[in-house]
Amino acid sequence: MAEKFDGIVVGAGPAGIAAALRMAGAGMKVAVIERGEYPGSKNVMGGILYRQPTEELVPRFYEEAPLERPITESRLWLMGDGNVVSIGCRAAAFAEEPHNAYSVLRAKFDQWFASKAVEKGALVLCETVVRDCLTEGDRVVGIRTDRPQGELLADVVVLADGVNSLLARELDMREEIRPDRVAQAVKEVISLPPGKIEDRFNIERGEGVSIEAIGDATRGLVGTAWIYTNRDSISIGVGGLLEGVGHRRLRPNDLIEHFKGLPPVRRLIEGGKTEEYLAHLIPEGGYRSLPRLVGKGVMVVGDAAMLVNGLHREGSNMAMISGKFAGEAAVEAWKRGDFSRRSLEAYVDKLKDSFIIKDLKKYSRALPFFERNPHFFRLYPGLVGRAVAEFLTVDGVPKREKQARIFDILYERGRWNLYRDLYNAWRVLR
Ligand SMILES: Cc1cc2nc3c(=O)[nH]c(=O)nc-3n(C[C@H](O)[C@H](O)[C@H](O)COP(=O)(O)OP(=O)(O)OC[C@H]3O[C@@H](n4cnc5c(N)ncnc54)[C@H](O)[C@@H]3O)c2cc1C
């Protein structure tokens, strides 16, 4: 006879562990099934972790979690035509404990996060692949794993199995992955002594920097490249819409090598040793790509539910908060003894009331707009660089004439095209 749990979570990433924390914390009998050797062993993130959402699950986590560095400075690089325009912010509040965000390495962080769910009483079962969901009619009643006699029953199953979520697809809750709705990302972890990191990034011990770069950084693809400082390593990566990568026949490895070879990047990583090379998809389709989030006895959370805000580099927070909401909805359903679709809809209501659906809705037109207007990534970063360089060049040219030259550069795509682009960008981002 298959063992029965109150709740089963598939996947021990931030979304799954958040759901398990809420359910086990309320006294439910919970199992988390993870295919990796340990939680985090297969997981990829840039990775910036945000304090506020994490604290909703584990108060004062920063006193014990394996964090790399607090992010005390964020920079944005516009790269093109050999120029880099850098815009940075060192907010006083970000330098203070508890900080706004931290760099993390998921292999360490996820293990620690999962241990918190174990402390609450959840069973975390690793090296176990969930093959499919067990159903009775249209109700999910458990899972089938790759272990001998590997069936487990549950009143509610939370699918937190990441961007590919074969399980949500099998239940017809999600459509196939579309290349215009996911980004292909590659990442390396490059080791460097802490002192070198601090010198090169102009920071003190216990401080950290995040750099996002667009333009030539991604060879003009709609996407970003990034560099984050860890304690004694640097996370560096590039991500671009799968469609663009395919169209231009770019190989992910060439993209990261190109970025690493750009002079400002080369100087930051010089002498470092590549310790890890990882590739992963990021679901960036936003509001238009949301799947069916709830069924009878089942909920979909995190990347499996396509909950990522690519413009703001937010994914782990949406994963945790959606997991938390699903966990809370499961607890309410358990108390009522009602795991019907209607009862679990409380999860969707919570998502709708939160920043998650509000933000995804706000930017619902942004990705298609930038796909149709790739010059924002291919052309404009270079033009801005040349215009700023012209402004800074002291060459005896009277300032009025210099101003005219700057406008000539900015109008290279046509004056009205520029105004139209700016207006349209404002409309989709406001
Ligand atoms: C390159 C990259 C950079 C990113 N950078 C950032 C960043 O800086 N900040 C940020 O907030 N977000 C970032 N994100 C997004 C963030 O990583 C995700 O949004 C977040 O990890 C989603 O969490 P999740 O728990 O939903 O899924 P995941 O973290 O993908 O976890 C899914 C888990 O399910 C397991 N699993 C899958 N299928 C099965 C199965 N059949 N049986 C058992 N287990 C299974 C997997 O092994 C995995 O452990 C980045 C993503 C990528 C790819």
Coordinates of C-alpha atoms and ligand atoms in Angstrom, one line a residue:
M1 CA 0.0 0.0 0.0
A2 CA 1.5 3.4 -1.1
E3 CA 2.3 5.8 1.8
K4 CA 0.0 8.7 2.2
F5 CA 1.1 12.3 2.9
D6 CA -1.1 15.4 3.5
G7 CA 1.0 17.3 0.9
I8 CA 3.7 16.4 -1.6
V9 CA 6.0 18.9 -3.2
V10 CA 7.9 18.1 -6.4
G11 CA 11.2 20.0 -6.5
A12 CA 13.4 21.4 -3.7
G13 CA 14.2 24.8 -5.2
P14 CA 13.1 28.0 -3.5
A15 CA 9.4 27.6 -4.6
G16 CA 9.1 24.0 -3.4
I17 CA 10.9 24.6 -0.1
A18 CA 8.8 27.7 0.6
A19 CA 5.6 25.6 0.1
A20 CA 7.0 22.8 2.3
L21 CA 8.0 25.3 5.1
R22 CA 4.4 26.6 5.3
M23 CA 2.7 23.2 5.2
A24 CA 5.1 21.4 7.6
G25 CA 5.1 24.5 9.8
A26 CA 1.3 24.1 10.2
G27 CA 1.6 20.4 11.1
M28 CA 0.9 18.8 7.8
K29 CA 2.7 15.6 6.9
V30 CA 4.8 16.7 3.9
A31 CA 7.3 15.1 1.5
V32 CA 9.5 17.0 -0.9
I33 CA 10.8 15.0 -3.8
E34 CA 14.0 16.2 -5.5
R35 CA 15.8 14.5 -8.4
G36 CA 19.2 16.0 -7.5
E37 CA 21.8 14.4 -5.3
Y38 CA 21.0 17.2 -2.8
P39 CA 18.8 20.3 -2.9
G40 CA 20.5 22.8 -5.2
S41 CA 22.9 20.3 -6.8
K42 CA 21.1 20.9 -10.2
N43 CA 20.0 24.5 -9.7
V44 CA 21.3 27.6 -11.5
M45 CA 20.8 31.2 -10.6
G46 CA 22.8 34.4 -11.3
G47 CA 22.4 34.7 -8.4
I48 CA 21.0 37.6 -6.4
L49 CA 18.8 36.6 -3.5
Y50 CA 16.5 39.2 -2.0
R51 CA 16.2 39.7 1.8
Q52 CA 12.5 40.7 2.2
P53 CA 10.9 37.7 0.6
T54 CA 13.3 35.3 2.2
E55 CA 12.6 36.8 5.6
E56 CA 8.9 36.0 5.1
L57 CA 9.9 32.4 5.3
V58 CA 12.9 32.3 7.6
P59 CA 13.1 35.4 9.8
R60 CA 16.7 36.7 10.3
F61 CA 18.0 34.1 7.8
Y62 CA 21.0 36.3 7.1
E63 CA 22.4 35.4 10.6
E64 CA 22.9 31.7 9.6
A65 CA 22.4 31.2 5.8
P66 CA 25.4 30.5 3.6
L67 CA 25.4 33.9 1.8
E68 CA 28.3 35.1 -0.3
R69 CA 28.3 39.0 -0.1
P70 CA 25.7 41.6 0.5
I71 CA 25.1 43.7 -2.6
T72 CA 26.1 47.2 -1.6
E73 CA 26.4 48.6 -5.1
S74 CA 24.6 47.9 -8.4
R75 CA 25.8 49.0 -11.8
L76 CA 24.2 49.0 -15.2
W77 CA 26.6 49.0 -18.2
L78 CA 25.4 50.1 -21.7
M79 CA 28.0 48.6 -24.0
G80 CA 28.5 49.3 -27.7
D81 CA 31.1 50.5 -30.3
G82 CA 33.8 49.8 -27.7
N83 CA 32.3 52.2 -25.2
V84 CA 30.8 51.5 -21.8
V85 CA 28.4 53.9 -20.1
S86 CA 28.2 52.9 -16.4
I87 CA 25.3 53.9 -14.2
G88 CA 25.7 52.9 -10.6
C89 CA 24.0 53.2 -7.2
R90 CA 25.5 52.8 -3.8
A91 CA 22.5 53.3 -1.6
A92 CA 23.3 54.0 2.0
A93 CA 20.5 51.7 3.1
F94 CA 22.0 48.8 1.1
A95 CA 25.2 49.0 3.1
E96 CA 23.4 48.4 6.4
E97 CA 22.6 45.1 8.0
P98 CA 20.1 43.6 7.2
H99 CA 21.0 44.3 3.5
N100 CA 18.6 44.5 0.6
A101 CA 20.1 41.6 -1.4
Y102 CA 22.9 39.1 -1.2
S103 CA 24.8 37.0 -3.8
V104 CA 24.4 33.3 -3.3
L105 CA 25.6 30.0 -4.8
R106 CA 22.5 27.8 -5.1
A107 CA 24.3 24.5 -4.3
K108 CA 25.0 25.9 -0.8
F109 CA 21.9 28.0 -0.3
D110 CA 19.3 25.5 -1.3
Q111 CA 20.7 22.8 0.9
W112 CA 20.5 25.2 3.9
F113 CA 17.0 26.3 2.9
A114 CA 15.8 22.7 2.6
S115 CA 17.2 22.0 6.1
K116 CA 14.8 24.6 7.5
A117 CA 11.9 22.6 6.0
V118 CA 13.3 19.4 7.6
E119 CA 13.5 21.2 10.9
K120 CA 9.8 21.9 10.6
G121 CA 9.1 18.2 10.0
A122 CA 9.2 17.8 6.2
L123 CA 10.7 14.7 4.7
V124 CA 13.1 15.7 1.8
L125 CA 13.8 12.8 -0.4
C126 CA 16.7 13.3 -2.9
E127 CA 17.9 11.4 -5.9
T128 CA 14.3 10.6 -6.8
V129 CA 12.7 11.6 -10.0
V130 CA 8.9 12.1 -10.2
R131 CA 7.8 10.5 -13.4
D132 CA 4.2 11.5 -13.4
C133 CA 1.2 12.5 -11.2
L134 CA -1.3 9.8 -10.1
T135 CA -4.8 10.8 -11.0
E136 CA -8.4 9.6 -10.3
G137 CA -10.5 11.2 -13.0
D138 CA -9.3 14.8 -13.1
R139 CA -8.1 14.8 -9.5
V140 CA -4.4 14.5 -8.7
V141 CA -4.0 12.0 -5.8
G142 CA -0.3 11.4 -5.7
I143 CA 2.9 10.9 -7.7
R144 CA 4.9 8.0 -9.3
T145 CA 8.6 8.2 -8.8
D146 CA 11.5 6.2 -10.4
R147 CA 12.0 4.2 -7.2
P148 CA 10.8 0.6 -6.9
Q149 CA 7.2 0.7 -5.6
G150 CA 7.7 4.4 -5.8
E151 CA 4.1 5.6 -5.6
L152 CA 3.2 8.1 -3.0
L153 CA -0.3 9.5 -2.2
A154 CA -1.3 13.0 -1.1
D155 CA -4.3 15.2 -0.7
V156 CA -2.5 18.0 -2.5
V157 CA 0.6 18.0 -4.8
V158 CA 2.6 21.2 -5.4
L159 CA 4.5 21.2 -8.7
A160 CA 7.7 23.2 -8.1
D161 CA 9.7 21.3 -10.7
G162 CA 11.1 24.4 -12.5
V163 CA 11.0 25.9 -15.9
N164 CA 10.5 22.7 -17.9
S165 CA 7.7 21.3 -15.6
L166 CA 7.0 18.2 -17.6
L167 CA 4.4 17.3 -14.9
A168 CA 2.3 20.5 -15.5
R169 CA 2.5 19.9 -19.2
E170 CA 1.4 16.3 -18.7
L171 CA -1.6 17.5 -16.8
D172 CA -2.4 20.0 -19.6
M173 CA -1.9 22.9 -17.2
R174 CA 0.9 24.4 -19.3
E175 CA 1.7 24.7 -23.0
E176 CA 5.0 23.6 -24.6
I177 CA 8.0 25.9 -24.0
R178 CA 8.1 28.6 -26.7
P179 CA 11.4 30.1 -27.8
D180 CA 10.0 33.6 -27.7
R181 CA 9.1 33.1 -24.1
V182 CA 12.2 31.7 -22.5
A183 CA 15.8 32.9 -22.3
Q184 CA 18.7 30.7 -22.7
A185 CA 21.3 31.5 -20.0
V186 CA 24.9 30.3 -19.4
K187 CA 26.9 31.0 -16.3
E188 CA 30.4 30.4 -15.0
V189 CA 31.7 30.6 -11.5
I190 CA 35.3 31.9 -11.6
S191 CA 37.4 31.7 -8.5
L192 CA 39.5 34.7 -7.4
P193 CA 41.1 35.6 -4.0
P194 CA 38.8 37.9 -2.0
G195 CA 41.4 40.7 -1.9
K196 CA 41.6 40.8 -5.7
I197 CA 37.8 41.0 -5.9
E198 CA 37.8 43.9 -3.5
D199 CA 40.5 45.8 -5.4
R200 CA 39.0 45.2 -8.8
F201 CA 35.5 46.1 -7.9
N202 CA 36.5 49.0 -5.5
I203 CA 34.8 47.5 -2.5
E204 CA 35.7 46.7 1.1
R205 CA 35.6 43.3 2.8
G206 CA 32.0 42.3 3.4
E207 CA 30.7 44.4 0.4
G208 CA 29.5 43.2 -3.0
V209 CA 28.7 44.4 -6.4
S210 CA 26.2 43.4 -9.1
I211 CA 26.7 44.5 -12.7
E212 CA 24.1 44.0 -15.4
A213 CA 25.1 44.8 -19.0
I214 CA 23.2 45.2 -22.2
G215 CA 24.2 45.9 -25.8
D216 CA 27.4 44.4 -27.0
A217 CA 27.5 42.4 -23.8
T218 CA 24.9 40.0 -25.4
R219 CA 26.0 40.8 -28.9
G220 CA 22.9 42.8 -29.3
L221 CA 20.5 40.0 -28.3
V222 CA 17.4 40.9 -26.3
G223 CA 18.8 39.9 -22.9
T224 CA 21.4 40.8 -20.4
A225 CA 24.8 39.8 -19.2
W226 CA 25.8 40.0 -15.6
I227 CA 28.7 39.8 -13.1
Y228 CA 28.2 39.3 -9.4
T229 CA 30.8 39.2 -6.7
N230 CA 30.8 36.2 -4.3
R231 CA 33.2 35.7 -1.3
D232 CA 36.1 34.2 -3.3
S233 CA 34.6 33.9 -6.7
I234 CA 32.7 35.8 -9.4
S235 CA 29.5 34.6 -11.0
I236 CA 29.4 35.7 -14.7
G237 CA 26.8 34.9 -17.3
V238 CA 24.8 35.9 -20.4
G239 CA 21.1 35.3 -21.2
G240 CA 19.2 36.0 -24.3
L241 CA 15.8 35.0 -25.7
L242 CA 16.0 31.5 -27.1
E243 CA 14.4 32.7 -30.3
G244 CA 17.1 35.3 -30.9
V245 CA 19.9 32.8 -30.1
G246 CA 18.4 30.4 -32.6
H247 CA 17.8 33.0 -35.3
R248 CA 21.3 34.3 -35.2
R249 CA 22.7 30.8 -34.8
L250 CA 24.6 31.8 -31.7
R251 CA 26.1 29.2 -29.5
P252 CA 25.6 29.9 -25.7
N253 CA 29.3 29.2 -25.2
D254 CA 30.4 31.8 -27.8
L255 CA 28.1 34.3 -26.1
I256 CA 29.8 34.0 -22.7
E257 CA 33.3 33.8 -24.2
H258 CA 32.5 37.1 -26.1
F259 CA 31.4 38.8 -22.9
K260 CA 34.4 37.6 -21.0
G261 CA 36.7 38.9 -23.7
L262 CA 35.4 42.5 -23.6
P263 CA 38.1 44.7 -22.1
P264 CA 36.2 45.9 -19.0
V265 CA 35.2 42.3 -18.2
R266 CA 38.5 40.7 -19.0
R267 CA 40.2 43.0 -16.4
L268 CA 37.8 41.9 -13.7
I269 CA 38.2 38.2 -14.2
E270 CA 41.9 38.1 -15.2
G271 CA 43.8 35.2 -13.5
G272 CA 40.6 33.6 -12.3
K273 CA 39.9 29.9 -12.7
T274 CA 36.6 28.6 -14.0
E275 CA 35.2 26.3 -11.4
E276 CA 31.7 25.7 -12.8
Y277 CA 29.9 26.0 -16.2
L278 CA 26.2 25.9 -16.1
A279 CA 23.3 26.4 -18.6
H280 CA 19.6 26.8 -17.9
L281 CA 16.4 28.3 -19.2
I282 CA 14.7 31.3 -17.7
P283 CA 10.9 31.6 -18.2
E284 CA 10.5 35.2 -19.3
G285 CA 7.2 35.1 -21.1
G286 CA 5.5 36.9 -18.1
Y287 CA 1.8 37.4 -17.8
R288 CA 0.9 36.1 -21.3
S289 CA 2.6 32.8 -20.5
L290 CA 1.0 32.0 -17.2
P291 CA -0.3 28.4 -17.1
R292 CA -3.4 27.1 -15.3
L293 CA -2.2 27.5 -11.7
V294 CA -4.6 25.3 -9.9
G295 CA -6.4 22.0 -10.5
K296 CA -8.1 19.5 -8.3
G297 CA -5.5 18.5 -5.7
V298 CA -2.7 20.3 -7.5
M299 CA -1.0 23.7 -7.6
V300 CA 1.9 25.0 -9.8
V301 CA 4.5 27.4 -8.4
G302 CA 7.7 29.3 -9.2
D303 CA 9.4 28.8 -12.5
A304 CA 7.0 25.9 -13.3
A305 CA 4.3 28.6 -13.3
M306 CA 6.5 31.0 -15.4
L307 CA 6.7 33.5 -12.5
V308 CA 9.8 35.5 -13.4
N309 CA 10.2 39.3 -13.9
G310 CA 13.1 39.4 -16.3
L311 CA 13.3 43.2 -16.5
H312 CA 14.0 43.4 -12.8
R313 CA 16.0 40.2 -12.4
E314 CA 13.4 38.8 -10.1
G315 CA 12.7 35.0 -10.0
S316 CA 13.8 33.6 -6.7
N317 CA 11.6 36.0 -4.8
M318 CA 8.6 35.1 -7.0
A319 CA 9.4 31.4 -6.5
M320 CA 9.5 31.8 -2.7
I321 CA 6.4 33.9 -2.4
S322 CA 4.3 31.8 -4.8
G323 CA 5.5 28.7 -2.8
K324 CA 4.5 30.4 0.4
F325 CA 1.0 31.3 -1.0
A326 CA 0.5 27.8 -2.3
G327 CA 1.6 26.4 1.1
E328 CA -0.9 28.7 2.9
A329 CA -3.7 27.7 0.5
A330 CA -2.9 24.0 1.1
V331 CA -3.0 24.5 4.9
E332 CA -6.4 26.3 4.7
A333 CA -7.7 23.4 2.4
W334 CA -6.3 20.8 4.9
K335 CA -8.1 22.5 7.8
R336 CA -11.4 22.5 5.8
G337 CA -10.7 19.0 4.5
D338 CA -11.5 20.3 1.0
F339 CA -8.8 20.0 -1.7
S340 CA -11.2 20.9 -4.6
R341 CA -10.1 23.3 -7.3
R342 CA -12.3 26.0 -5.8
S343 CA -10.7 25.6 -2.4
L344 CA -7.2 25.8 -3.8
E345 CA -8.1 28.9 -5.8
A346 CA -7.1 30.8 -2.7
Y347 CA -3.6 30.4 -4.0
V348 CA -4.5 32.3 -7.2
D349 CA -6.3 35.0 -5.2
K350 CA -3.2 35.5 -3.1
L351 CA -1.0 35.8 -6.2
K352 CA -3.4 38.3 -7.7
D353 CA -3.4 40.5 -4.6
S354 CA 0.4 40.5 -4.5
F355 CA 3.2 42.2 -6.4
I356 CA 3.6 39.0 -8.5
I357 CA 0.6 39.2 -10.8
K358 CA 0.5 43.0 -10.5
D359 CA 4.1 43.3 -11.8
L360 CA 3.7 40.6 -14.5
K361 CA 0.6 42.4 -15.7
K362 CA 2.4 45.8 -15.7
Y363 CA 5.1 44.5 -18.0
S364 CA 2.9 42.1 -20.1
R365 CA 3.7 44.1 -23.3
A366 CA 7.4 44.7 -22.6
L367 CA 8.9 41.5 -23.9
P368 CA 7.0 41.4 -27.3
F369 CA 7.8 45.1 -27.7
F370 CA 11.6 44.6 -27.3
E371 CA 11.5 41.5 -29.5
R372 CA 10.0 43.7 -32.3
N373 CA 12.4 46.5 -31.5
P374 CA 15.8 44.8 -31.1
H375 CA 17.6 48.1 -31.8
F376 CA 17.1 49.0 -28.1
F377 CA 19.7 46.3 -27.5
R378 CA 21.6 46.4 -30.8
L379 CA 21.9 50.1 -31.6
Y380 CA 21.0 52.4 -28.7
P381 CA 23.6 51.3 -26.1
G382 CA 26.3 52.1 -28.7
L383 CA 24.7 55.5 -29.6
V384 CA 24.5 56.5 -26.0
G385 CA 28.1 55.5 -25.5
R386 CA 29.2 57.6 -28.5
A387 CA 27.1 60.6 -27.4
V388 CA 28.5 60.6 -23.9
A389 CA 32.0 60.2 -25.2
E390 CA 31.4 63.2 -27.5
F391 CA 30.1 65.2 -24.5
L392 CA 33.2 64.4 -22.5
T393 CA 35.7 65.0 -25.3
V394 CA 37.6 68.4 -24.9
D395 CA 38.6 69.3 -28.5
G396 CA 38.1 73.0 -29.0
V397 CA 34.7 72.5 -30.5
P398 CA 32.2 75.1 -29.2
K399 CA 29.6 73.5 -27.0
R400 CA 26.7 74.5 -29.2
E401 CA 28.3 72.6 -32.1
K402 CA 29.1 69.7 -29.8
Q403 CA 25.5 69.6 -28.8
A404 CA 24.5 69.4 -32.4
R405 CA 27.0 66.5 -32.9
I406 CA 25.5 64.7 -30.0
F407 CA 22.0 65.0 -31.4
D408 CA 23.3 63.8 -34.8
I409 CA 24.6 60.7 -33.1
L410 CA 21.3 60.1 -31.2
Y411 CA 19.3 60.7 -34.4
E412 CA 21.2 58.0 -36.4
R413 CA 18.0 55.9 -36.6
G414 CA 16.0 59.1 -37.6
R415 CA 14.8 61.8 -35.3
W416 CA 11.1 60.7 -35.4
N417 CA 12.1 57.1 -35.0
L418 CA 13.9 58.0 -31.8
Y419 CA 11.0 60.0 -30.4
R420 CA 8.6 57.2 -31.4
D421 CA 10.8 54.5 -29.8
L422 CA 11.1 56.5 -26.5
Y423 CA 7.4 57.1 -26.4
N424 CA 6.5 53.5 -27.1
A425 CA 9.1 52.2 -24.6
W426 CA 7.6 54.5 -22.0
R427 CA 4.1 53.2 -22.8
V428 CA 5.0 49.5 -22.3
L429 CA 7.1 50.1 -19.2
R430 CA 5.0 52.7 -17.3
Ligands
LIG1 C1 21.1 31.8 -15.2 C2 20.0 32.3 -14.3 C3 20.2 33.4 -13.5 C4 19.2 33.8 -12.6 N1 19.5 34.9 -11.8 C5 18.6 35.2 -10.9 C6 18.9 36.2 -9.9 O1 20.0 36.8 -9.9 N2 17.9 36.5 -9.0 C7 16.7 35.9 -8.9 O2 15.9 36.2 -8.1 N3 16.4 34.9 -9.9 C8 17.3 34.6 -10.8 N4 17.0 33.6 -11.7 C9 15.7 32.9 -11.6 C10 15.6 31.9 -10.4 O3 16.8 31.1 -10.5 C11 14.4 31.1 -10.6 O4 13.3 31.9 -10.8 C12 14.2 30.2 -9.3 O5 15.3 29.4 -9.1 C13 12.9 29.4 -9.5 O6 12.8 28.5 -8.4 P1 11.9 27.2 -8.5 O7 12.0 26.6 -7.1 O8 10.6 27.5 -9.1 O9 12.7 26.3 -9.6 P2 14.1 25.7 -9.5 O10 15.1 26.5 -8.7 O11 14.5 25.4 -11.0 O12 13.9 24.3 -8.8 C14 13.2 23.2 -9.4 C15 13.7 21.9 -8.7 O13 12.9 20.8 -9.1 C16 13.7 19.7 -9.3 N5 13.0 18.8 -10.3 C17 12.6 19.1 -11.5 N6 11.9 18.1 -12.1 C18 11.8 17.2 -11.1 C19 11.2 15.9 -11.1 N7 10.6 15.4 -12.1 N8 11.3 15.1 -10.0 C20 12.0 15.6 -8.9 N9 12.6 16.8 -8.8 C21 12.5 17.6 -10.0 C22 15.0 20.3 -9.8 O14 16.1 19.4 -9.6 C23 15.1 21.5 -9.0 O15 15.8 21.3 -7.7 C24 18.0 33.1 -12.6 C25 17.8 32.0 -13.4 C26 18.8 31.6 -14.2 C27 18.6 30.3 -15.0

